[in-house]
Amino acid sequence: METKKRVILSVAAHGDDAEFMAGGTLAKLVDEGHDLFLLIATDNDRGSQRLSAAELKAIARPEAEAAGKVLGARGVFLLGYRDGNLCDVPQSVLRGQIMYSIRKLRAEVIF
């Protein structure tokens, strides 16, 4: 019996959350023929003792895109909110951006 191809959207606060929490599952779903997209809310500008916020932010997109490539994602989208300040974003705004992505991609499975 053939499985219906689905559009999968992984929504995460940080660039490495999807990989740590569900990377194996997401890669397996891609291997089964489903389309994966990653949506990352923050710009990952915190979390290092060695690198500045500007340095972290500059590498966030390339790292996210490389991780998406390893997982087999068809696209990686970053909302660009400051890391650690996501709680300051009005829920209706963040929810609206996530819902827009779900509708635009016609995602059927959300992580």
mmCIF file with all atom_site columns, C-alpha atoms in Angstrom:
data_model
loop_
_atom_site.group_PDB
_atom_site.id
_atom_site.type_symbol
_atom_site.label_atom_id
_atom_site.label_alt_id
_atom_site.label_comp_id
_atom_site.label_asym_id
_atom_site.label_entity_id
_atom_site.label_seq_id
_atom_site.pdbx_PDB_ins_code
_atom_site.Cartn_x
_atom_site.Cartn_y
_atom_site.Cartn_z
_atom_site.occupancy
_atom_site.B_iso_or_equiv
_atom_site.pdbx_formal_charge
_atom_site.auth_seq_id
_atom_site.auth_comp_id
_atom_site.auth_asym_id
_atom_site.auth_atom_id
_atom_site.pdbx_PDB_model_num
ATOM 1   C CA . MET A 1 1   ? 0.000  0.000  0.000  1.00 0.00 ? 1   MET A CA 1
ATOM 2   C CA . GLU A 1 2   ? 1.443  3.350  -1.040 1.00 0.00 ? 2   GLU A CA 1
ATOM 3   C CA . THR A 1 3   ? 1.712  6.105  1.575  1.00 0.00 ? 3   THR A CA 1
ATOM 4   C CA . LYS A 1 4   ? 0.358  9.540  0.648  1.00 0.00 ? 4   LYS A CA 1
ATOM 5   C CA . LYS A 1 5   ? 3.095  12.154 0.358  1.00 0.00 ? 5   LYS A CA 1
ATOM 6   C CA . ARG A 1 6   ? 2.630  14.791 3.066  1.00 0.00 ? 6   ARG A CA 1
ATOM 7   C CA . VAL A 1 7   ? 4.013  18.247 3.750  1.00 0.00 ? 7   VAL A CA 1
ATOM 8   C CA . ILE A 1 8   ? 5.659  18.394 7.173  1.00 0.00 ? 8   ILE A CA 1
ATOM 9   C CA . LEU A 1 9   ? 6.509  21.597 9.036  1.00 0.00 ? 9   LEU A CA 1
ATOM 10  C CA . SER A 1 10  ? 8.799  21.610 12.049 1.00 0.00 ? 10  SER A CA 1
ATOM 11  C CA . VAL A 1 11  ? 8.362  24.745 14.181 1.00 0.00 ? 11  VAL A CA 1
ATOM 12  C CA . ALA A 1 12  ? 11.095 25.467 16.730 1.00 0.00 ? 12  ALA A CA 1
ATOM 13  C CA . ALA A 1 13  ? 12.348 28.339 18.834 1.00 0.00 ? 13  ALA A CA 1
ATOM 14  C CA . HIS A 1 14  ? 16.044 27.741 18.073 1.00 0.00 ? 14  HIS A CA 1
ATOM 15  C CA . GLY A 1 15  ? 18.059 26.562 15.109 1.00 0.00 ? 15  GLY A CA 1
ATOM 16  C CA . ASP A 1 16  ? 19.020 23.218 16.599 1.00 0.00 ? 16  ASP A CA 1
ATOM 17  C CA . ASP A 1 17  ? 15.797 22.321 18.432 1.00 0.00 ? 17  ASP A CA 1
ATOM 18  C CA . ALA A 1 18  ? 14.235 20.270 15.624 1.00 0.00 ? 18  ALA A CA 1
ATOM 19  C CA . GLU A 1 19  ? 17.439 18.306 15.072 1.00 0.00 ? 19  GLU A CA 1
ATOM 20  C CA . PHE A 1 20  ? 17.883 17.489 18.771 1.00 0.00 ? 20  PHE A CA 1
ATOM 21  C CA . MET A 1 21  ? 14.245 16.683 19.470 1.00 0.00 ? 21  MET A CA 1
ATOM 22  C CA . ALA A 1 22  ? 13.118 14.935 16.292 1.00 0.00 ? 22  ALA A CA 1
ATOM 23  C CA . GLY A 1 23  ? 15.984 14.827 13.792 1.00 0.00 ? 23  GLY A CA 1
ATOM 24  C CA . GLY A 1 24  ? 15.873 11.072 13.247 1.00 0.00 ? 24  GLY A CA 1
ATOM 25  C CA . THR A 1 25  ? 12.112 11.065 12.806 1.00 0.00 ? 25  THR A CA 1
ATOM 26  C CA . LEU A 1 26  ? 12.188 14.022 10.419 1.00 0.00 ? 26  LEU A CA 1
ATOM 27  C CA . ALA A 1 27  ? 14.941 12.442 8.310  1.00 0.00 ? 27  ALA A CA 1
ATOM 28  C CA . LYS A 1 28  ? 13.024 9.150  8.209  1.00 0.00 ? 28  LYS A CA 1
ATOM 29  C CA . LEU A 1 29  ? 9.879  10.931 7.022  1.00 0.00 ? 29  LEU A CA 1
ATOM 30  C CA . VAL A 1 30  ? 11.884 12.616 4.252  1.00 0.00 ? 30  VAL A CA 1
ATOM 31  C CA . ASP A 1 31  ? 13.343 9.217  3.309  1.00 0.00 ? 31  ASP A CA 1
ATOM 32  C CA . GLU A 1 32  ? 9.761  7.941  3.022  1.00 0.00 ? 32  GLU A CA 1
ATOM 33  C CA . GLY A 1 33  ? 9.086  10.654 0.442  1.00 0.00 ? 33  GLY A CA 1
ATOM 34  C CA . HIS A 1 34  ? 7.467  13.413 2.470  1.00 0.00 ? 34  HIS A CA 1
ATOM 35  C CA . ASP A 1 35  ? 8.348  17.105 2.051  1.00 0.00 ? 35  ASP A CA 1
ATOM 36  C CA . LEU A 1 36  ? 9.928  18.764 5.098  1.00 0.00 ? 36  LEU A CA 1
ATOM 37  C CA . PHE A 1 37  ? 10.188 22.457 5.906  1.00 0.00 ? 37  PHE A CA 1
ATOM 38  C CA . LEU A 1 38  ? 11.788 24.018 9.003  1.00 0.00 ? 38  LEU A CA 1
ATOM 39  C CA . LEU A 1 39  ? 10.526 27.207 10.670 1.00 0.00 ? 39  LEU A CA 1
ATOM 40  C CA . ILE A 1 40  ? 12.837 28.726 13.287 1.00 0.00 ? 40  ILE A CA 1
ATOM 41  C CA . ALA A 1 41  ? 11.598 31.601 15.423 1.00 0.00 ? 41  ALA A CA 1
ATOM 42  C CA . THR A 1 42  ? 14.839 33.104 16.788 1.00 0.00 ? 42  THR A CA 1
ATOM 43  C CA . ASP A 1 43  ? 18.093 34.357 15.305 1.00 0.00 ? 43  ASP A CA 1
ATOM 44  C CA . ASN A 1 44  ? 20.263 32.312 17.725 1.00 0.00 ? 44  ASN A CA 1
ATOM 45  C CA . ASP A 1 45  ? 22.244 35.374 18.828 1.00 0.00 ? 45  ASP A CA 1
ATOM 46  C CA . ARG A 1 46  ? 22.893 34.003 22.342 1.00 0.00 ? 46  ARG A CA 1
ATOM 47  C CA . GLY A 1 47  ? 24.318 30.855 23.828 1.00 0.00 ? 47  GLY A CA 1
ATOM 48  C CA . SER A 1 48  ? 28.066 31.200 23.500 1.00 0.00 ? 48  SER A CA 1
ATOM 49  C CA . GLN A 1 49  ? 30.790 32.357 25.854 1.00 0.00 ? 49  GLN A CA 1
ATOM 50  C CA . ARG A 1 50  ? 33.233 32.773 22.954 1.00 0.00 ? 50  ARG A CA 1
ATOM 51  C CA . LEU A 1 51  ? 31.227 34.348 20.122 1.00 0.00 ? 51  LEU A CA 1
ATOM 52  C CA . SER A 1 52  ? 29.494 37.707 20.111 1.00 0.00 ? 52  SER A CA 1
ATOM 53  C CA . ALA A 1 53  ? 25.782 38.100 19.368 1.00 0.00 ? 53  ALA A CA 1
ATOM 54  C CA . ALA A 1 54  ? 26.644 39.470 15.916 1.00 0.00 ? 54  ALA A CA 1
ATOM 55  C CA . GLU A 1 55  ? 28.889 36.490 15.161 1.00 0.00 ? 55  GLU A CA 1
ATOM 56  C CA . LEU A 1 56  ? 26.235 34.020 16.315 1.00 0.00 ? 56  LEU A CA 1
ATOM 57  C CA . LYS A 1 57  ? 23.535 35.734 14.300 1.00 0.00 ? 57  LYS A CA 1
ATOM 58  C CA . ALA A 1 58  ? 25.744 35.730 11.189 1.00 0.00 ? 58  ALA A CA 1
ATOM 59  C CA . ILE A 1 59  ? 26.206 31.966 11.310 1.00 0.00 ? 59  ILE A CA 1
ATOM 60  C CA . ALA A 1 60  ? 22.629 31.098 12.322 1.00 0.00 ? 60  ALA A CA 1
ATOM 61  C CA . ARG A 1 61  ? 21.135 30.990 8.813  1.00 0.00 ? 61  ARG A CA 1
ATOM 62  C CA . PRO A 1 62  ? 23.981 29.052 7.164  1.00 0.00 ? 62  PRO A CA 1
ATOM 63  C CA . GLU A 1 63  ? 23.959 26.539 10.039 1.00 0.00 ? 63  GLU A CA 1
ATOM 64  C CA . ALA A 1 64  ? 20.178 26.140 9.862  1.00 0.00 ? 64  ALA A CA 1
ATOM 65  C CA . GLU A 1 65  ? 20.293 25.675 6.102  1.00 0.00 ? 65  GLU A CA 1
ATOM 66  C CA . ALA A 1 66  ? 23.098 23.106 6.407  1.00 0.00 ? 66  ALA A CA 1
ATOM 67  C CA . ALA A 1 67  ? 21.143 21.191 9.061  1.00 0.00 ? 67  ALA A CA 1
ATOM 68  C CA . GLY A 1 68  ? 18.052 21.358 6.866  1.00 0.00 ? 68  GLY A CA 1
ATOM 69  C CA . LYS A 1 69  ? 20.055 19.936 3.981  1.00 0.00 ? 69  LYS A CA 1
ATOM 70  C CA . VAL A 1 70  ? 21.256 17.029 6.135  1.00 0.00 ? 70  VAL A CA 1
ATOM 71  C CA . LEU A 1 71  ? 17.656 16.309 7.149  1.00 0.00 ? 71  LEU A CA 1
ATOM 72  C CA . GLY A 1 72  ? 16.491 16.607 3.549  1.00 0.00 ? 72  GLY A CA 1
ATOM 73  C CA . ALA A 1 73  ? 14.333 19.701 4.117  1.00 0.00 ? 73  ALA A CA 1
ATOM 74  C CA . ARG A 1 74  ? 12.986 21.509 1.080  1.00 0.00 ? 74  ARG A CA 1
ATOM 75  C CA . GLY A 1 75  ? 13.159 24.865 2.859  1.00 0.00 ? 75  GLY A CA 1
ATOM 76  C CA . VAL A 1 76  ? 14.304 26.617 6.026  1.00 0.00 ? 76  VAL A CA 1
ATOM 77  C CA . PHE A 1 77  ? 12.597 29.799 7.232  1.00 0.00 ? 77  PHE A CA 1
ATOM 78  C CA . LEU A 1 78  ? 13.825 32.053 10.045 1.00 0.00 ? 78  LEU A CA 1
ATOM 79  C CA . LEU A 1 79  ? 11.520 34.583 11.699 1.00 0.00 ? 79  LEU A CA 1
ATOM 80  C CA . GLY A 1 80  ? 14.527 36.427 13.168 1.00 0.00 ? 80  GLY A CA 1
ATOM 81  C CA . TYR A 1 81  ? 13.375 37.184 16.700 1.00 0.00 ? 81  TYR A CA 1
ATOM 82  C CA . ARG A 1 82  ? 16.119 37.762 19.295 1.00 0.00 ? 82  ARG A CA 1
ATOM 83  C CA . ASP A 1 83  ? 17.091 34.640 21.155 1.00 0.00 ? 83  ASP A CA 1
ATOM 84  C CA . GLY A 1 84  ? 15.758 34.786 24.701 1.00 0.00 ? 84  GLY A CA 1
ATOM 85  C CA . ASN A 1 85  ? 13.152 37.406 23.843 1.00 0.00 ? 85  ASN A CA 1
ATOM 86  C CA . LEU A 1 86  ? 10.563 35.217 22.165 1.00 0.00 ? 86  LEU A CA 1
ATOM 87  C CA . CYS A 1 87  ? 8.327  35.596 25.227 1.00 0.00 ? 87  CYS A CA 1
ATOM 88  C CA . ASP A 1 88  ? 8.143  39.339 24.467 1.00 0.00 ? 88  ASP A CA 1
ATOM 89  C CA . VAL A 1 89  ? 6.558  38.726 21.056 1.00 0.00 ? 89  VAL A CA 1
ATOM 90  C CA . PRO A 1 90  ? 2.768  39.041 21.282 1.00 0.00 ? 90  PRO A CA 1
ATOM 91  C CA . GLN A 1 91  ? 1.275  35.560 21.062 1.00 0.00 ? 91  GLN A CA 1
ATOM 92  C CA . SER A 1 92  ? -1.142 36.668 18.365 1.00 0.00 ? 92  SER A CA 1
ATOM 93  C CA . VAL A 1 93  ? 1.760  37.866 16.179 1.00 0.00 ? 93  VAL A CA 1
ATOM 94  C CA . LEU A 1 94  ? 3.824  34.697 16.573 1.00 0.00 ? 94  LEU A CA 1
ATOM 95  C CA . ARG A 1 95  ? 0.758  32.482 16.156 1.00 0.00 ? 95  ARG A CA 1
ATOM 96  C CA . GLY A 1 96  ? -0.166 34.435 13.037 1.00 0.00 ? 96  GLY A CA 1
ATOM 97  C CA . GLN A 1 97  ? 3.273  33.899 11.513 1.00 0.00 ? 97  GLN A CA 1
ATOM 98  C CA . ILE A 1 98  ? 3.150  30.184 12.251 1.00 0.00 ? 98  ILE A CA 1
ATOM 99  C CA . MET A 1 99  ? -0.379 29.878 10.851 1.00 0.00 ? 99  MET A CA 1
ATOM 100 C CA . TYR A 1 100 ? 0.679  31.796 7.737  1.00 0.00 ? 100 TYR A CA 1
ATOM 101 C CA . SER A 1 101 ? 3.499  29.294 7.201  1.00 0.00 ? 101 SER A CA 1
ATOM 102 C CA . ILE A 1 102 ? 1.188  26.321 7.708  1.00 0.00 ? 102 ILE A CA 1
ATOM 103 C CA . ARG A 1 103 ? -1.288 27.707 5.187  1.00 0.00 ? 103 ARG A CA 1
ATOM 104 C CA . LYS A 1 104 ? 1.333  28.824 2.667  1.00 0.00 ? 104 LYS A CA 1
ATOM 105 C CA . LEU A 1 105 ? 3.063  25.447 2.678  1.00 0.00 ? 105 LEU A CA 1
ATOM 106 C CA . ARG A 1 106 ? -0.218 23.523 3.075  1.00 0.00 ? 106 ARG A CA 1
ATOM 107 C CA . ALA A 1 107 ? 1.462  21.591 5.870  1.00 0.00 ? 107 ALA A CA 1
ATOM 108 C CA . GLU A 1 108 ? -0.435 18.542 7.014  1.00 0.00 ? 108 GLU A CA 1
ATOM 109 C CA . VAL A 1 109 ? 1.892  17.419 9.809  1.00 0.00 ? 109 VAL A CA 1
ATOM 110 C CA . ILE A 1 110 ? 3.304  19.886 12.335 1.00 0.00 ? 110 ILE A CA 1
ATOM 111 C CA . PHE A 1 111 ? 6.161  19.173 14.760 1.00 0.00 ? 111 PHE A CA 1
#
